PDB file of C-alpha atoms in Angstrom:
ATOM      1  CA  MET A   1      14.893 -13.261  16.384  1.00  0.00           C
ATOM      2  CA  PRO A   2      11.595 -11.642  15.934  1.00  0.00           C
ATOM      3  CA  PHE A   3      11.359  -7.876  14.694  1.00  0.00           C
ATOM      4  CA  THR A   4       9.023  -5.478  16.552  1.00  0.00           C
ATOM      5  CA  MET A   5       7.379  -2.773  14.315  1.00  0.00           C
ATOM      6  CA  LEU A   6       7.954   0.578  15.974  1.00  0.00           C
ATOM      7  CA  ASN A   7       5.971   2.483  13.019  1.00  0.00           C
ATOM      8  CA  PRO A   8       5.513   1.685   9.340  1.00  0.00           C
ATOM      9  CA  LYS A   9       8.982   2.471   8.236  1.00  0.00           C
ATOM     10  CA  MET A  10      11.121   1.394  11.464  1.00  0.00           C
ATOM     11  CA  VAL A  11      11.731  -2.113  13.082  1.00  0.00           C
ATOM     12  CA  GLN A  12      13.406  -3.147  16.197  1.00  0.00           C
ATOM     13  CA  ALA A  13      15.305  -6.087  16.857  1.00  0.00           C
ATOM     14  CA  GLU A  14      16.493  -7.544  20.097  1.00  0.00           C
ATOM     15  CA  VAL A  15      20.065  -8.576  19.813  1.00  0.00           C
ATOM     16  CA  VAL A  16      21.181 -11.405  22.244  1.00  0.00           C
ATOM     17  CA  PRO A  17      24.591 -13.074  22.752  1.00  0.00           C
ATOM     18  CA  GLY A  18      25.348 -15.994  20.822  1.00  0.00           C
ATOM     19  CA  GLN A  19      23.135 -14.904  18.046  1.00  0.00           C
ATOM     20  CA  ARG A  20      23.337 -12.542  15.117  1.00  0.00           C
ATOM     21  CA  LEU A  21      21.438 -10.610  12.376  1.00  0.00           C
ATOM     22  CA  PHE A  22      22.331  -9.242   9.084  1.00  0.00           C
ATOM     23  CA  SER A  23      21.167  -5.942   7.666  1.00  0.00           C
ATOM     24  CA  GLN A  24      21.805  -3.547   4.869  1.00  0.00           C
ATOM     25  CA  ARG A  25      24.870  -1.421   5.622  1.00  0.00           C
ATOM     26  CA  GLY A  26      23.801   2.050   6.616  1.00  0.00           C
ATOM     27  CA  ALA A  27      20.267   0.715   7.780  1.00  0.00           C
ATOM     28  CA  MET A  28      20.826   1.012  11.429  1.00  0.00           C
ATOM     29  CA  LEU A  29      19.201   4.196  12.876  1.00  0.00           C
ATOM     30  CA  ALA A  30      19.861   3.848  16.567  1.00  0.00           C
ATOM     31  CA  TYR A  31      20.637   1.224  19.298  1.00  0.00           C
ATOM     32  CA  ARG A  32      21.043   0.718  22.986  1.00  0.00           C
ATOM     33  CA  GLY A  33      23.481  -1.785  24.682  1.00  0.00           C
ATOM     34  CA  GLN A  34      26.605  -3.315  23.682  1.00  0.00           C
ATOM     35  CA  VAL A  35      26.171  -4.183  19.938  1.00  0.00           C
ATOM     36  CA  THR A  36      28.763  -4.235  17.184  1.00  0.00           C
ATOM     37  CA  PHE A  37      28.341  -3.770  13.569  1.00  0.00           C
ATOM     38  CA  THR A  38      30.937  -5.444  11.039  1.00  0.00           C
ATOM     39  CA  PRO A  39      30.934  -5.506   7.345  1.00  0.00           C
ATOM     40  CA  ASN A  40      30.045  -8.965   6.130  1.00  0.00           C
ATOM     41  CA  LEU A  41      32.310 -10.324   3.172  1.00  0.00           C
ATOM     42  CA  GLN A  42      30.838 -14.155   3.385  1.00  0.00           C
ATOM     43  CA  GLY A  43      27.300 -13.447   1.593  1.00  0.00           C
ATOM     44  CA  GLY A  44      25.678 -14.114   5.040  1.00  0.00           C
ATOM     45  CA  GLN A  45      24.815 -17.551   6.161  1.00  0.00           C
ATOM     46  CA  GLY A  46      25.327 -18.997   2.669  1.00  0.00           C
ATOM     47  CA  GLY A  47      29.142 -18.537   2.922  1.00  0.00           C
ATOM     48  CA  PHE A  48      31.557 -18.069   0.086  1.00  0.00           C
ATOM     49  CA  GLY A  49      29.237 -19.623  -2.438  1.00  0.00           C
ATOM     50  CA  SER A  50      26.534 -17.320  -1.675  1.00  0.00           C
ATOM     51  CA  MET A  51      29.108 -14.371  -1.790  1.00  0.00           C
ATOM     52  CA  ILE A  52      30.095 -15.157  -5.268  1.00  0.00           C
ATOM     53  CA  GLY A  53      26.470 -15.714  -6.351  1.00  0.00           C
ATOM     54  CA  ARG A  54      25.657 -11.952  -4.852  1.00  0.00           C
ATOM     55  CA  ARG A  55      28.601 -10.598  -6.979  1.00  0.00           C
ATOM     56  CA  VAL A  56      27.475 -12.402 -10.245  1.00  0.00           C
ATOM     57  CA  ALA A  57      23.949 -10.904  -9.804  1.00  0.00           C
ATOM     58  CA  GLY A  58      25.438  -7.698  -9.421  1.00  0.00           C
ATOM     59  CA  GLU A  59      24.478  -7.285  -5.816  1.00  0.00           C
ATOM     60  CA  ALA A  60      24.104  -3.509  -4.962  1.00  0.00           C
ATOM     61  CA  ALA A  61      23.071  -4.141  -1.061  1.00  0.00           C
ATOM     62  CA  PRO A  62      26.218  -5.210   0.974  1.00  0.00           C
ATOM     63  CA  LEU A  63      25.496  -6.449   4.437  1.00  0.00           C
ATOM     64  CA  MET A  64      26.626  -5.942   7.810  1.00  0.00           C
ATOM     65  CA  THR A  65      26.760  -8.341  10.966  1.00  0.00           C
ATOM     66  CA  VAL A  66      24.904  -7.238  13.932  1.00  0.00           C
ATOM     67  CA  GLU A  67      25.974  -8.846  17.271  1.00  0.00           C
ATOM     68  CA  GLY A  68      26.225  -8.349  20.941  1.00  0.00           C
ATOM     69  CA  GLN A  69      23.234  -7.361  23.512  1.00  0.00           C
ATOM     70  CA  GLY A  70      20.798  -4.857  23.149  1.00  0.00           C
ATOM     71  CA  GLN A  71      18.209  -3.328  20.957  1.00  0.00           C
ATOM     72  CA  VAL A  72      18.682  -2.107  17.311  1.00  0.00           C
ATOM     73  CA  MET A  73      16.447   0.110  15.462  1.00  0.00           C
ATOM     74  CA  PHE A  74      16.424  -0.324  11.485  1.00  0.00           C
ATOM     75  CA  GLY A  75      15.174   1.859   8.513  1.00  0.00           C
ATOM     76  CA  HIS A  76      16.293   2.855   5.217  1.00  0.00           C
ATOM     77  CA  GLY A  77      15.248   5.691   2.893  1.00  0.00           C
ATOM     78  CA  GLY A  78      12.105   6.139   4.370  1.00  0.00           C
ATOM     79  CA  HIS A  79      10.797   3.222   2.708  1.00  0.00           C
ATOM     80  CA  HIS A  80       7.819   1.031   4.334  1.00  0.00           C
ATOM     81  CA  VAL A  81       8.933  -2.008   6.306  1.00  0.00           C
ATOM     82  CA  HIS A  82       7.113  -5.398   6.269  1.00  0.00           C
ATOM     83  CA  VAL A  83       8.226  -8.424   8.376  1.00  0.00           C
ATOM     84  CA  VAL A  84       7.873 -11.995   7.063  1.00  0.00           C
ATOM     85  CA  ASP A  85       8.048 -14.845   9.552  1.00  0.00           C
ATOM     86  CA  LEU A  86       9.648 -17.907   8.127  1.00  0.00           C
ATOM     87  CA  ARG A  87       8.905 -21.446   9.683  1.00  0.00           C
ATOM     88  CA  GLY A  88      11.146 -23.418   7.332  1.00  0.00           C
ATOM     89  CA  GLU A  89      10.082 -22.031   4.026  1.00  0.00           C
ATOM     90  CA  THR A  90      12.066 -20.446   1.346  1.00  0.00           C
ATOM     91  CA  LEU A  91      11.563 -16.631   0.690  1.00  0.00           C
ATOM     92  CA  TYR A  92      12.515 -15.273  -2.581  1.00  0.00           C
ATOM     93  CA  VAL A  93      13.378 -11.560  -2.407  1.00  0.00           C
ATOM     94  CA  GLU A  94      15.451  -9.100  -4.178  1.00  0.00           C
ATOM     95  CA  ALA A  95      18.594  -8.300  -2.243  1.00  0.00           C
ATOM     96  CA  ASP A  96      18.153  -4.756  -2.291  1.00  0.00           C
ATOM     97  CA  ARG A  97      14.694  -4.981  -0.421  1.00  0.00           C
ATOM     98  CA  LEU A  98      16.324  -6.696   2.631  1.00  0.00           C
ATOM     99  CA  LEU A  99      16.424  -4.428   5.524  1.00  0.00           C
ATOM    100  CA  ALA A 100      17.653  -7.015   8.039  1.00  0.00           C
ATOM    101  CA  PHE A 101      17.261 -10.795   8.629  1.00  0.00           C
ATOM    102  CA  ASP A 102      18.080 -13.573  11.117  1.00  0.00           C
ATOM    103  CA  GLY A 103      21.466 -14.745  11.127  1.00  0.00           C
ATOM    104  CA  SER A 104      20.184 -18.375  11.586  1.00  0.00           C
ATOM    105  CA  LEU A 105      18.497 -18.309   7.946  1.00  0.00           C
ATOM    106  CA  ARG A 106      20.575 -19.668   5.073  1.00  0.00           C
ATOM    107  CA  GLN A 107      21.131 -17.190   2.103  1.00  0.00           C
ATOM    108  CA  SER A 108      21.796 -17.999  -1.537  1.00  0.00           C
ATOM    109  CA  THR A 109      20.904 -16.908  -5.042  1.00  0.00           C
ATOM    110  CA  MET A 110      18.745 -18.636  -7.599  1.00  0.00           C
ATOM    111  CA  PHE A 111      19.021 -18.263 -11.248  1.00  0.00           C
ATOM    112  CA  MET A 112      15.752 -16.703 -12.612  1.00  0.00           C
ATOM    113  CA  GLY A 113      15.648 -19.361 -15.484  1.00  0.00           C
ATOM    114  CA  SER A 114      15.122 -22.209 -12.947  1.00  0.00           C
ATOM    115  CA  GLN A 115      11.567 -20.845 -11.882  1.00  0.00           C
ATOM    116  CA  GLY A 116       9.761 -20.037 -15.157  1.00  0.00           C
ATOM    117  CA  GLY A 117      12.302 -21.030 -17.885  1.00  0.00           C
ATOM    118  CA  VAL A 118      13.200 -18.469 -20.800  1.00  0.00           C
ATOM    119  CA  MET A 119      10.088 -16.445 -19.429  1.00  0.00           C
ATOM    120  CA  GLY A 120      11.679 -16.367 -16.104  1.00  0.00           C
ATOM    121  CA  ILE A 121      14.654 -14.825 -17.921  1.00  0.00           C
ATOM    122  CA  VAL A 122      12.612 -12.251 -19.604  1.00  0.00           C
ATOM    123  CA  ARG A 123      10.930 -11.356 -16.363  1.00  0.00           C
ATOM    124  CA  GLY A 124      14.019 -10.408 -14.792  1.00  0.00           C
ATOM    125  CA  GLN A 125      14.941  -8.110 -17.579  1.00  0.00           C
ATOM    126  CA  VAL A 126      11.256  -6.738 -17.842  1.00  0.00           C
ATOM    127  CA  THR A 127      11.389  -6.145 -14.017  1.00  0.00           C
ATOM    128  CA  GLY A 128      14.914  -4.772 -13.724  1.00  0.00           C
ATOM    129  CA  GLN A 129      15.567  -7.437 -11.485  1.00  0.00           C
ATOM    130  CA  GLY A 130      18.350  -9.189 -13.603  1.00  0.00           C
ATOM    131  CA  LEU A 131      19.196 -12.870 -14.014  1.00  0.00           C
ATOM    132  CA  PHE A 132      19.284 -13.747 -10.324  1.00  0.00           C
ATOM    133  CA  THR A 133      17.209 -13.203  -7.135  1.00  0.00           C
ATOM    134  CA  THR A 134      18.201 -13.987  -3.356  1.00  0.00           C
ATOM    135  CA  THR A 135      16.659 -16.764  -1.369  1.00  0.00           C
ATOM    136  CA  LEU A 136      16.362 -16.869   2.568  1.00  0.00           C
ATOM    137  CA  GLN A 137      15.549 -20.554   3.893  1.00  0.00           C
ATOM    138  CA  GLY A 138      14.986 -21.631   7.504  1.00  0.00           C
ATOM    139  CA  ALA A 139      13.283 -20.600  10.722  1.00  0.00           C
ATOM    140  CA  GLY A 140      13.350 -16.790  11.417  1.00  0.00           C
ATOM    141  CA  SER A 141      12.190 -13.457  10.667  1.00  0.00           C
ATOM    142  CA  VAL A 142      13.130 -11.027   7.482  1.00  0.00           C
ATOM    143  CA  ALA A 143      12.230  -7.367   7.440  1.00  0.00           C
ATOM    144  CA  VAL A 144      11.687  -6.293   3.705  1.00  0.00           C
ATOM    145  CA  MET A 145      11.147  -2.747   2.193  1.00  0.00           C
ATOM    146  CA  ALA A 146       8.467  -1.749  -0.044  1.00  0.00           C
ATOM    147  CA  HIS A 147       6.785   1.448  -1.516  1.00  0.00           C
ATOM    148  CA  GLY A 148       3.541   2.215   0.139  1.00  0.00           C
ATOM    149  CA  GLY A 149       3.225  -0.735   2.300  1.00  0.00           C
ATOM    150  CA  VAL A 150       2.878  -4.170   1.588  1.00  0.00           C
ATOM    151  CA  LEU A 151      -0.254  -6.779   0.791  1.00  0.00           C
ATOM    152  CA  GLU A 152      -0.045 -10.290   1.480  1.00  0.00           C
ATOM    153  CA  LEU A 153      -1.810 -12.593  -0.862  1.00  0.00           C
ATOM    154  CA  PRO A 154      -2.403 -16.249  -0.332  1.00  0.00           C
ATOM    155  CA  ILE A 155      -1.671 -18.419  -3.469  1.00  0.00           C
ATOM    156  CA  THR A 156      -3.283 -21.667  -3.648  1.00  0.00           C
ATOM    157  CA  PRO A 157      -3.644 -24.502  -6.478  1.00  0.00           C
ATOM    158  CA  GLN A 158      -7.129 -23.662  -7.024  1.00  0.00           C
ATOM    159  CA  ARG A 159      -6.469 -19.807  -7.073  1.00  0.00           C
ATOM    160  CA  PRO A 160      -3.127 -18.472  -8.759  1.00  0.00           C
ATOM    161  CA  VAL A 161      -2.368 -15.038  -8.320  1.00  0.00           C
ATOM    162  CA  HIS A 162      -1.286 -12.497 -11.121  1.00  0.00           C
ATOM    163  CA  VAL A 163       0.988  -9.609 -10.165  1.00  0.00           C
ATOM    164  CA  ASP A 164       2.065  -6.611 -12.008  1.00  0.00           C
ATOM    165  CA  PRO A 165       5.942  -7.475 -12.006  1.00  0.00           C
ATOM    166  CA  GLN A 166       6.949  -3.866 -10.953  1.00  0.00           C
ATOM    167  CA  ALA A 167       4.547  -4.274  -7.814  1.00  0.00           C
ATOM    168  CA  TYR A 168       6.066  -7.582  -6.797  1.00  0.00           C
ATOM    169  CA  VAL A 169       8.194  -7.458  -3.589  1.00  0.00           C
ATOM    170  CA  ALA A 170       8.749 -11.281  -2.646  1.00  0.00           C
ATOM    171  CA  HIS A 171       7.156 -14.641  -2.445  1.00  0.00           C
ATOM    172  CA  ARG A 172       7.454 -17.726  -0.181  1.00  0.00           C
ATOM    173  CA  GLY A 173       6.273 -21.277  -0.138  1.00  0.00           C
ATOM    174  CA  GLU A 174       6.033 -23.983  -3.108  1.00  0.00           C
ATOM    175  CA  VAL A 175       5.211 -21.494  -5.819  1.00  0.00           C
ATOM    176  CA  ARG A 176       5.836 -21.467  -9.548  1.00  0.00           C
ATOM    177  CA  ASN A 177       6.207 -18.232 -11.297  1.00  0.00           C
ATOM    178  CA  LYS A 178       6.174 -17.188 -14.864  1.00  0.00           C
ATOM    179  CA  LEU A 179       5.980 -14.086 -17.058  1.00  0.00           C
ATOM    180  CA  SER A 180       2.758 -13.859 -19.194  1.00  0.00           C
ATOM    181  CA  THR A 181       1.614 -11.411 -21.770  1.00  0.00           C
ATOM    182  CA  ALA A 182      -1.426  -9.715 -22.204  1.00  0.00           C
ATOM    183  CA  LEU A 183      -0.670  -8.286 -25.771  1.00  0.00           C
ATOM    184  CA  GLY A 184      -3.539  -8.088 -28.056  1.00  0.00           C
ATOM    185  CA  TRP A 185      -4.755  -6.009 -30.757  1.00  0.00           C
ATOM    186  CA  ARG A 186      -5.503  -2.976 -28.695  1.00  0.00           C
ATOM    187  CA  ASP A 187      -2.066  -2.950 -27.540  1.00  0.00           C
ATOM    188  CA  MET A 188      -0.825  -3.010 -31.098  1.00  0.00           C
ATOM    189  CA  VAL A 189      -2.718   0.077 -32.112  1.00  0.00           C
ATOM    190  CA  GLY A 190      -1.866   1.909 -28.863  1.00  0.00           C
ATOM    191  CA  ARG A 191      -5.210   1.494 -26.927  1.00  0.00           C
ATOM    192  CA  GLY A 192      -3.953  -1.136 -24.350  1.00  0.00           C
ATOM    193  CA  SER A 193      -4.205  -0.890 -20.660  1.00  0.00           C
ATOM    194  CA  GLY A 194      -0.411  -0.683 -20.358  1.00  0.00           C
ATOM    195  CA  GLU A 195      -0.401  -3.901 -18.352  1.00  0.00           C
ATOM    196  CA  ALA A 196       1.183  -5.900 -21.332  1.00  0.00           C
ATOM    197  CA  PHE A 197       2.998  -8.133 -18.693  1.00  0.00           C
ATOM    198  CA  GLN A 198       1.886 -10.094 -15.815  1.00  0.00           C
ATOM    199  CA  LEU A 199       3.672 -12.257 -13.367  1.00  0.00           C
ATOM    200  CA  GLU A 200       1.639 -15.507 -12.834  1.00  0.00           C
ATOM    201  CA  LEU A 201       2.180 -17.136  -9.410  1.00  0.00           C
ATOM    202  CA  SER A 202       0.617 -20.697  -8.815  1.00  0.00           C
ATOM    203  CA  GLY A 203       1.223 -23.258  -6.215  1.00  0.00           C
ATOM    204  CA  GLN A 204       0.970 -23.093  -2.402  1.00  0.00           C
ATOM    205  CA  GLY A 205       2.473 -20.077  -0.615  1.00  0.00           C
ATOM    206  CA  THR A 206       2.077 -16.197  -0.379  1.00  0.00           C
ATOM    207  CA  VAL A 207       3.012 -13.312  -2.464  1.00  0.00           C
ATOM    208  CA  TYR A 208       3.913  -9.914  -1.231  1.00  0.00           C
ATOM    209  CA  VAL A 209       2.832  -6.881  -3.281  1.00  0.00           C
ATOM    210  CA  GLN A 210       3.604  -3.180  -2.677  1.00  0.00           C
ATOM    211  CA  ALA A 211       1.210  -0.328  -3.201  1.00  0.00           C
ATOM    212  CA  SER A 212       3.396   0.877  -5.902  1.00  0.00           C
ATOM    213  CA  GLU A 213       4.897   0.250  -9.268  1.00  0.00           C
ATOM    214  CA  ASP A 214       8.315   2.119  -8.154  1.00  0.00           C
ATOM    215  CA  LYS A 215      11.558   0.136  -7.540  1.00  0.00           C
ATOM    216  CA  LEU A 216      13.787   1.075  -4.397  1.00  0.00           C
TER     217      LEU A 216
END
């Protein structure tokens, strides 16, 4: 089900019978109609395996299931919201950035080392994201949160994108990512730019970048 942007920090979802969506607990701001909210203990559409992955990953963003008929408005912490529409692709995003998403999307977790090897693991530690990230796959909409709004940057085989790891929000498509270093002699003597680590994304897809280096 698509989300409608009400303002840069709020979205509305149309809830219809027979369909459901998931959201962060506490993200509901208001609703109209006959809508129910229940804690989700099964890790979303991914089932028990997804739940285990979320626990191993130290998941700090428990979900609730939203069902019924009506309109629900979502927002959280005054963060900016950005809507991503998936058409069969996979979205890679940190769980605490998920505001709400279609119940039809399959949720799972991915070990950071599977994208970027050892440097993928290092990336998780440098950015504070840990060893796992969340994936959402299928056709549907996802509302993600960010500081200061989101910029979508296309990634092509001819034009990879380098992103400050702290500004990275999510990416989708057939994308490889690795952490590269820009450490030179100026950094060694304290005269560097301060951008010692960069996240390099290559392949075919899109990366979402926030206008801030602050985590949620």
